[in-house]
Amino acid sequence: MKHHWISGDTPEYLLDKPNDTIPDSVLEDKPPTTQPVFHLFPQLPLEVRLKIWRFSLEPRVLELHSRRTHYAQAEDWPWQSNCYNPALLSVCDEARGEALAALTVALPMPQGGMLYCDPMRDVLAILGDSDLPRLRQLFAEVEDQDPRGVETPGPQRRLLEGSDHRYMQYLVLVDRFKQFRGQGDSWMVVGKAQIRIEELVFMDEDGTRLE
């Protein structure tokens, strides 16, 4: 059976008819090789172009891996990740500027580059063993680079901790001056070490606290 492709210039009254009743002049043996291109994007108002660039950024889950802890390992060793930065950073200066306005946190990688993330929409997935000082350093680094401030509720403190491919999402409220100082009898395991946390709450996507 031979398949035919309908030309893009086919009149509407022919589109609902079977192929054997459509003139050969509007039938093609091959699919179109070119896609329509919108050439007027540079002529759009700047405000419209910036909104289009911003809307092209989607929420992401960024995996961060820590090297296995060792007594001789430096505490400031960069996190490792197999994730990529959004392509918007490499389109043009205008797109890159709009992307960097949202991707306010830049985490150094061992290869020398940066992994950019939006602390209000992206989720950091911490995989593998991680000790308390490194996690606390990561919290502080994300917090310091977020221009919206520590009082802004959002996923900047939302982490995923995984074991045996089973992931649990939790949100830890960290006080700047009382980071992970134990209160009460609640314990949480991060990696292989037990730590006592100040408070553990669960929240939905719009920031509403779940009781």
PDB file of C-alpha atoms in Angstrom:
ATOM      1  CA  MET A   1       0.000   0.000   0.000  1.00  0.00           C
ATOM      2  CA  LYS A   2       1.399   3.349  -1.023  1.00  0.00           C
ATOM      3  CA  HIS A   3       1.015   6.231   1.386  1.00  0.00           C
ATOM      4  CA  HIS A   4       0.567   9.777   0.191  1.00  0.00           C
ATOM      5  CA  TRP A   5       1.085  13.051   2.034  1.00  0.00           C
ATOM      6  CA  ILE A   6      -1.356  15.903   1.633  1.00  0.00           C
ATOM      7  CA  SER A   7       0.248  19.135   0.489  1.00  0.00           C
ATOM      8  CA  GLY A   8       0.001  22.103   2.825  1.00  0.00           C
ATOM      9  CA  ASP A   9      -1.734  24.055   0.038  1.00  0.00           C
ATOM     10  CA  THR A  10      -4.626  21.588  -0.215  1.00  0.00           C
ATOM     11  CA  PRO A  11      -8.040  23.315  -0.132  1.00  0.00           C
ATOM     12  CA  GLU A  12     -10.076  22.616   3.001  1.00  0.00           C
ATOM     13  CA  TYR A  13     -12.938  21.007   1.070  1.00  0.00           C
ATOM     14  CA  LEU A  14     -10.578  18.197  -0.067  1.00  0.00           C
ATOM     15  CA  LEU A  15      -9.157  17.316   3.345  1.00  0.00           C
ATOM     16  CA  ASP A  16     -12.078  15.066   4.364  1.00  0.00           C
ATOM     17  CA  LYS A  17     -12.173  13.111   1.097  1.00  0.00           C
ATOM     18  CA  PRO A  18     -10.479   9.718   0.551  1.00  0.00           C
ATOM     19  CA  ASN A  19      -7.193   9.779  -1.340  1.00  0.00           C
ATOM     20  CA  ASP A  20      -8.618   8.178  -4.480  1.00  0.00           C
ATOM     21  CA  THR A  21     -10.927  11.168  -4.986  1.00  0.00           C
ATOM     22  CA  ILE A  22      -8.253  13.836  -4.471  1.00  0.00           C
ATOM     23  CA  PRO A  23      -6.462  15.084  -7.597  1.00  0.00           C
ATOM     24  CA  ASP A  24      -2.886  13.875  -8.010  1.00  0.00           C
ATOM     25  CA  SER A  25      -1.726  17.486  -8.100  1.00  0.00           C
ATOM     26  CA  VAL A  26      -2.238  17.803  -4.348  1.00  0.00           C
ATOM     27  CA  LEU A  27      -0.761  14.418  -3.403  1.00  0.00           C
ATOM     28  CA  GLU A  28       2.906  13.993  -2.563  1.00  0.00           C
ATOM     29  CA  ASP A  29       4.930  10.776  -2.394  1.00  0.00           C
ATOM     30  CA  LYS A  30       7.266  12.095   0.331  1.00  0.00           C
ATOM     31  CA  PRO A  31       6.665  13.927   3.595  1.00  0.00           C
ATOM     32  CA  PRO A  32       7.585  17.608   3.619  1.00  0.00           C
ATOM     33  CA  THR A  33      11.305  18.088   4.244  1.00  0.00           C
ATOM     34  CA  THR A  34      11.045  21.573   5.715  1.00  0.00           C
ATOM     35  CA  GLN A  35       9.129  22.846   8.708  1.00  0.00           C
ATOM     36  CA  PRO A  36       7.464  26.249   8.810  1.00  0.00           C
ATOM     37  CA  VAL A  37       9.723  28.935  10.248  1.00  0.00           C
ATOM     38  CA  PHE A  38       8.510  32.021  12.085  1.00  0.00           C
ATOM     39  CA  HIS A  39      10.683  34.789  10.680  1.00  0.00           C
ATOM     40  CA  LEU A  40       9.039  37.675  12.537  1.00  0.00           C
ATOM     41  CA  PHE A  41      10.287  36.847  16.048  1.00  0.00           C
ATOM     42  CA  PRO A  42      13.008  39.573  15.993  1.00  0.00           C
ATOM     43  CA  GLN A  43      10.322  42.126  15.112  1.00  0.00           C
ATOM     44  CA  LEU A  44       8.214  41.379  18.188  1.00  0.00           C
ATOM     45  CA  PRO A  45       8.311  43.925  21.024  1.00  0.00           C
ATOM     46  CA  LEU A  46      11.119  43.319  23.497  1.00  0.00           C
ATOM     47  CA  GLU A  47       8.677  42.616  26.340  1.00  0.00           C
ATOM     48  CA  VAL A  48       6.994  39.873  24.298  1.00  0.00           C
ATOM     49  CA  ARG A  49      10.288  38.267  23.327  1.00  0.00           C
ATOM     50  CA  LEU A  50      11.472  38.222  26.940  1.00  0.00           C
ATOM     51  CA  LYS A  51       8.251  36.557  28.071  1.00  0.00           C
ATOM     52  CA  ILE A  52       8.648  33.882  25.383  1.00  0.00           C
ATOM     53  CA  TRP A  53      12.223  33.221  26.488  1.00  0.00           C
ATOM     54  CA  ARG A  54      11.129  32.968  30.131  1.00  0.00           C
ATOM     55  CA  PHE A  55       8.204  30.639  29.361  1.00  0.00           C
ATOM     56  CA  SER A  56      10.589  28.269  27.565  1.00  0.00           C
ATOM     57  CA  LEU A  57      12.287  27.489  30.907  1.00  0.00           C
ATOM     58  CA  GLU A  58      10.656  24.418  32.440  1.00  0.00           C
ATOM     59  CA  PRO A  59      11.007  23.146  36.028  1.00  0.00           C
ATOM     60  CA  ARG A  60      13.740  20.541  36.331  1.00  0.00           C
ATOM     61  CA  VAL A  61      14.985  17.903  38.750  1.00  0.00           C
ATOM     62  CA  LEU A  62      18.759  18.288  39.073  1.00  0.00           C
ATOM     63  CA  GLU A  63      20.682  15.308  40.416  1.00  0.00           C
ATOM     64  CA  LEU A  64      23.691  16.055  42.594  1.00  0.00           C
ATOM     65  CA  HIS A  65      26.132  13.306  43.517  1.00  0.00           C
ATOM     66  CA  SER A  66      28.758  13.430  46.226  1.00  0.00           C
ATOM     67  CA  ARG A  67      31.953  11.425  46.091  1.00  0.00           C
ATOM     68  CA  ARG A  68      32.191   8.725  48.727  1.00  0.00           C
ATOM     69  CA  THR A  69      33.341  10.358  51.927  1.00  0.00           C
ATOM     70  CA  HIS A  70      36.937   9.808  52.960  1.00  0.00           C
ATOM     71  CA  TYR A  71      38.948  11.231  55.814  1.00  0.00           C
ATOM     72  CA  ALA A  72      41.425  12.775  53.366  1.00  0.00           C
ATOM     73  CA  GLN A  73      38.792  14.309  51.083  1.00  0.00           C
ATOM     74  CA  ALA A  74      38.491  18.084  51.091  1.00  0.00           C
ATOM     75  CA  GLU A  75      35.137  19.381  52.334  1.00  0.00           C
ATOM     76  CA  ASP A  76      34.877  21.910  49.491  1.00  0.00           C
ATOM     77  CA  TRP A  77      35.062  19.311  46.701  1.00  0.00           C
ATOM     78  CA  PRO A  78      32.454  20.275  44.037  1.00  0.00           C
ATOM     79  CA  TRP A  79      29.261  18.312  43.632  1.00  0.00           C
ATOM     80  CA  GLN A  80      28.957  16.075  40.585  1.00  0.00           C
ATOM     81  CA  SER A  81      25.976  15.972  38.226  1.00  0.00           C
ATOM     82  CA  ASN A  82      24.987  14.381  34.919  1.00  0.00           C
ATOM     83  CA  CYS A  83      22.404  17.100  34.234  1.00  0.00           C
ATOM     84  CA  TYR A  84      22.744  19.765  31.561  1.00  0.00           C
ATOM     85  CA  ASN A  85      22.037  23.474  31.607  1.00  0.00           C
ATOM     86  CA  PRO A  86      19.020  24.773  29.647  1.00  0.00           C
ATOM     87  CA  ALA A  87      19.684  25.373  25.948  1.00  0.00           C
ATOM     88  CA  LEU A  88      18.382  28.906  26.415  1.00  0.00           C
ATOM     89  CA  LEU A  89      21.785  29.866  27.818  1.00  0.00           C
ATOM     90  CA  SER A  90      23.359  29.232  24.402  1.00  0.00           C
ATOM     91  CA  VAL A  91      20.812  30.771  22.010  1.00  0.00           C
ATOM     92  CA  CYS A  92      21.766  34.464  22.021  1.00  0.00           C
ATOM     93  CA  ASP A  93      22.716  37.263  24.421  1.00  0.00           C
ATOM     94  CA  GLU A  94      19.087  38.281  24.916  1.00  0.00           C
ATOM     95  CA  ALA A  95      17.970  34.738  25.729  1.00  0.00           C
ATOM     96  CA  ARG A  96      20.977  34.118  27.969  1.00  0.00           C
ATOM     97  CA  GLY A  97      20.297  37.290  29.955  1.00  0.00           C
ATOM     98  CA  GLU A  98      16.688  36.299  30.536  1.00  0.00           C
ATOM     99  CA  ALA A  99      17.713  32.773  31.524  1.00  0.00           C
ATOM    100  CA  LEU A 100      20.302  34.013  34.029  1.00  0.00           C
ATOM    101  CA  ALA A 101      17.669  36.279  35.583  1.00  0.00           C
ATOM    102  CA  ALA A 102      15.785  33.117  36.615  1.00  0.00           C
ATOM    103  CA  LEU A 103      18.704  30.698  37.058  1.00  0.00           C
ATOM    104  CA  THR A 104      20.176  32.637  39.966  1.00  0.00           C
ATOM    105  CA  VAL A 105      22.061  29.765  41.596  1.00  0.00           C
ATOM    106  CA  ALA A 106      25.279  28.516  39.983  1.00  0.00           C
ATOM    107  CA  LEU A 107      26.857  25.409  41.497  1.00  0.00           C
ATOM    108  CA  PRO A 108      30.485  24.693  40.502  1.00  0.00           C
ATOM    109  CA  MET A 109      31.155  21.349  38.861  1.00  0.00           C
ATOM    110  CA  PRO A 110      34.429  19.325  38.937  1.00  0.00           C
ATOM    111  CA  GLN A 111      34.940  19.866  35.196  1.00  0.00           C
ATOM    112  CA  GLY A 112      35.201  23.614  35.777  1.00  0.00           C
ATOM    113  CA  GLY A 113      31.747  24.647  34.563  1.00  0.00           C
ATOM    114  CA  MET A 114      28.626  25.709  36.426  1.00  0.00           C
ATOM    115  CA  LEU A 115      25.265  24.007  36.887  1.00  0.00           C
ATOM    116  CA  TYR A 116      22.578  26.701  36.900  1.00  0.00           C
ATOM    117  CA  CYS A 117      19.238  26.286  38.658  1.00  0.00           C
ATOM    118  CA  ASP A 118      16.159  28.274  39.601  1.00  0.00           C
ATOM    119  CA  PRO A 119      15.692  27.883  43.379  1.00  0.00           C
ATOM    120  CA  MET A 120      11.981  28.685  43.095  1.00  0.00           C
ATOM    121  CA  ARG A 121      11.118  25.977  40.544  1.00  0.00           C
ATOM    122  CA  ASP A 122      13.920  23.443  40.272  1.00  0.00           C
ATOM    123  CA  VAL A 123      14.372  20.534  42.672  1.00  0.00           C
ATOM    124  CA  LEU A 124      17.819  19.416  43.792  1.00  0.00           C
ATOM    125  CA  ALA A 125      18.040  15.633  44.112  1.00  0.00           C
ATOM    126  CA  ILE A 126      20.839  14.682  46.521  1.00  0.00           C
ATOM    127  CA  LEU A 127      21.875  11.101  45.731  1.00  0.00           C
ATOM    128  CA  GLY A 128      24.354   8.914  47.544  1.00  0.00           C
ATOM    129  CA  ASP A 129      26.100   9.448  50.867  1.00  0.00           C
ATOM    130  CA  SER A 130      26.334  13.043  52.056  1.00  0.00           C
ATOM    131  CA  ASP A 131      27.635  14.200  55.394  1.00  0.00           C
ATOM    132  CA  LEU A 132      26.088  17.006  57.435  1.00  0.00           C
ATOM    133  CA  PRO A 133      28.762  19.683  56.800  1.00  0.00           C
ATOM    134  CA  ARG A 134      28.446  19.289  53.027  1.00  0.00           C
ATOM    135  CA  LEU A 135      24.656  19.474  53.120  1.00  0.00           C
ATOM    136  CA  ARG A 136      24.782  22.524  55.352  1.00  0.00           C
ATOM    137  CA  GLN A 137      27.268  24.142  52.977  1.00  0.00           C
ATOM    138  CA  LEU A 138      24.968  23.420  50.037  1.00  0.00           C
ATOM    139  CA  PHE A 139      21.969  24.932  51.857  1.00  0.00           C
ATOM    140  CA  ALA A 140      23.960  28.059  52.639  1.00  0.00           C
ATOM    141  CA  GLU A 141      25.287  28.358  49.083  1.00  0.00           C
ATOM    142  CA  VAL A 142      21.822  28.164  47.539  1.00  0.00           C
ATOM    143  CA  GLU A 143      20.448  30.555  50.153  1.00  0.00           C
ATOM    144  CA  ASP A 144      23.180  33.150  49.632  1.00  0.00           C
ATOM    145  CA  GLN A 145      22.784  33.161  45.834  1.00  0.00           C
ATOM    146  CA  ASP A 146      19.003  33.549  45.892  1.00  0.00           C
ATOM    147  CA  PRO A 147      18.254  37.290  45.469  1.00  0.00           C
ATOM    148  CA  ARG A 148      14.670  36.753  46.647  1.00  0.00           C
ATOM    149  CA  GLY A 149      15.898  36.226  50.175  1.00  0.00           C
ATOM    150  CA  VAL A 150      15.621  33.486  52.774  1.00  0.00           C
ATOM    151  CA  GLU A 151      12.120  34.554  53.806  1.00  0.00           C
ATOM    152  CA  THR A 152      10.687  33.677  50.379  1.00  0.00           C
ATOM    153  CA  PRO A 153       8.915  30.289  50.613  1.00  0.00           C
ATOM    154  CA  GLY A 154       9.815  27.935  47.831  1.00  0.00           C
ATOM    155  CA  PRO A 155      11.718  24.828  46.779  1.00  0.00           C
ATOM    156  CA  GLN A 156      15.104  26.352  47.623  1.00  0.00           C
ATOM    157  CA  ARG A 157      15.098  24.025  50.671  1.00  0.00           C
ATOM    158  CA  ARG A 158      13.415  21.084  48.957  1.00  0.00           C
ATOM    159  CA  LEU A 159      15.705  18.108  48.466  1.00  0.00           C
ATOM    160  CA  LEU A 160      15.396  14.504  47.409  1.00  0.00           C
ATOM    161  CA  GLU A 161      17.419  11.889  49.229  1.00  0.00           C
ATOM    162  CA  GLY A 162      17.624   8.497  47.578  1.00  0.00           C
ATOM    163  CA  SER A 163      18.519   4.970  48.610  1.00  0.00           C
ATOM    164  CA  ASP A 164      18.111   1.806  46.507  1.00  0.00           C
ATOM    165  CA  HIS A 165      16.307   3.836  43.788  1.00  0.00           C
ATOM    166  CA  ARG A 166      13.540   4.768  46.210  1.00  0.00           C
ATOM    167  CA  TYR A 167      13.242   8.512  46.652  1.00  0.00           C
ATOM    168  CA  MET A 168      11.524  10.405  49.424  1.00  0.00           C
ATOM    169  CA  GLN A 169      10.766  14.093  49.050  1.00  0.00           C
ATOM    170  CA  TYR A 170      11.057  16.158  52.174  1.00  0.00           C
ATOM    171  CA  LEU A 171      11.384  19.808  53.106  1.00  0.00           C
ATOM    172  CA  VAL A 172      13.680  20.846  55.920  1.00  0.00           C
ATOM    173  CA  LEU A 173      13.213  24.223  57.565  1.00  0.00           C
ATOM    174  CA  VAL A 174      16.662  25.452  58.511  1.00  0.00           C
ATOM    175  CA  ASP A 175      17.237  28.404  60.812  1.00  0.00           C
ATOM    176  CA  ARG A 176      20.356  30.370  59.831  1.00  0.00           C
ATOM    177  CA  PHE A 177      21.621  30.483  63.416  1.00  0.00           C
ATOM    178  CA  LYS A 178      20.398  27.088  64.549  1.00  0.00           C
ATOM    179  CA  GLN A 179      21.142  24.837  61.603  1.00  0.00           C
ATOM    180  CA  PHE A 180      20.275  21.249  62.473  1.00  0.00           C
ATOM    181  CA  ARG A 181      20.547  21.799  66.227  1.00  0.00           C
ATOM    182  CA  GLY A 182      18.539  18.994  67.749  1.00  0.00           C
ATOM    183  CA  GLN A 183      15.227  19.582  69.491  1.00  0.00           C
ATOM    184  CA  GLY A 184      12.827  16.859  70.507  1.00  0.00           C
ATOM    185  CA  ASP A 185      13.120  13.153  69.763  1.00  0.00           C
ATOM    186  CA  SER A 186      12.731  13.200  65.977  1.00  0.00           C
ATOM    187  CA  TRP A 187      15.588  11.764  63.925  1.00  0.00           C
ATOM    188  CA  MET A 188      16.293  11.784  60.218  1.00  0.00           C
ATOM    189  CA  VAL A 189      18.859   9.751  58.303  1.00  0.00           C
ATOM    190  CA  VAL A 190      20.857  11.504  55.559  1.00  0.00           C
ATOM    191  CA  GLY A 191      23.252   9.062  53.914  1.00  0.00           C
ATOM    192  CA  LYS A 192      24.450   6.811  56.739  1.00  0.00           C
ATOM    193  CA  ALA A 193      24.547   9.383  59.535  1.00  0.00           C
ATOM    194  CA  GLN A 194      21.702  10.194  61.911  1.00  0.00           C
ATOM    195  CA  ILE A 195      21.005  13.849  62.572  1.00  0.00           C
ATOM    196  CA  ARG A 196      18.413  15.520  64.732  1.00  0.00           C
ATOM    197  CA  ILE A 197      16.405  18.141  62.868  1.00  0.00           C
ATOM    198  CA  GLU A 198      14.567  21.186  64.118  1.00  0.00           C
ATOM    199  CA  GLU A 199      11.356  20.650  62.170  1.00  0.00           C
ATOM    200  CA  LEU A 200      10.116  18.417  59.363  1.00  0.00           C
ATOM    201  CA  VAL A 201       7.087  19.490  57.327  1.00  0.00           C
ATOM    202  CA  PHE A 202       5.499  18.416  54.035  1.00  0.00           C
ATOM    203  CA  MET A 203       4.164  20.918  51.512  1.00  0.00           C
ATOM    204  CA  ASP A 204       2.366  20.632  48.175  1.00  0.00           C
ATOM    205  CA  GLU A 205       3.400  22.347  44.943  1.00  0.00           C
ATOM    206  CA  ASP A 206       1.755  25.699  45.751  1.00  0.00           C
ATOM    207  CA  GLY A 207       3.472  25.924  49.140  1.00  0.00           C
ATOM    208  CA  THR A 208       0.481  24.897  51.280  1.00  0.00           C
ATOM    209  CA  ARG A 209       1.523  23.062  54.405  1.00  0.00           C
ATOM    210  CA  LEU A 210       0.140  19.537  54.662  1.00  0.00           C
ATOM    211  CA  GLU A 211      -1.071  18.554  58.099  1.00  0.00           C
TER     212      GLU A 211
END
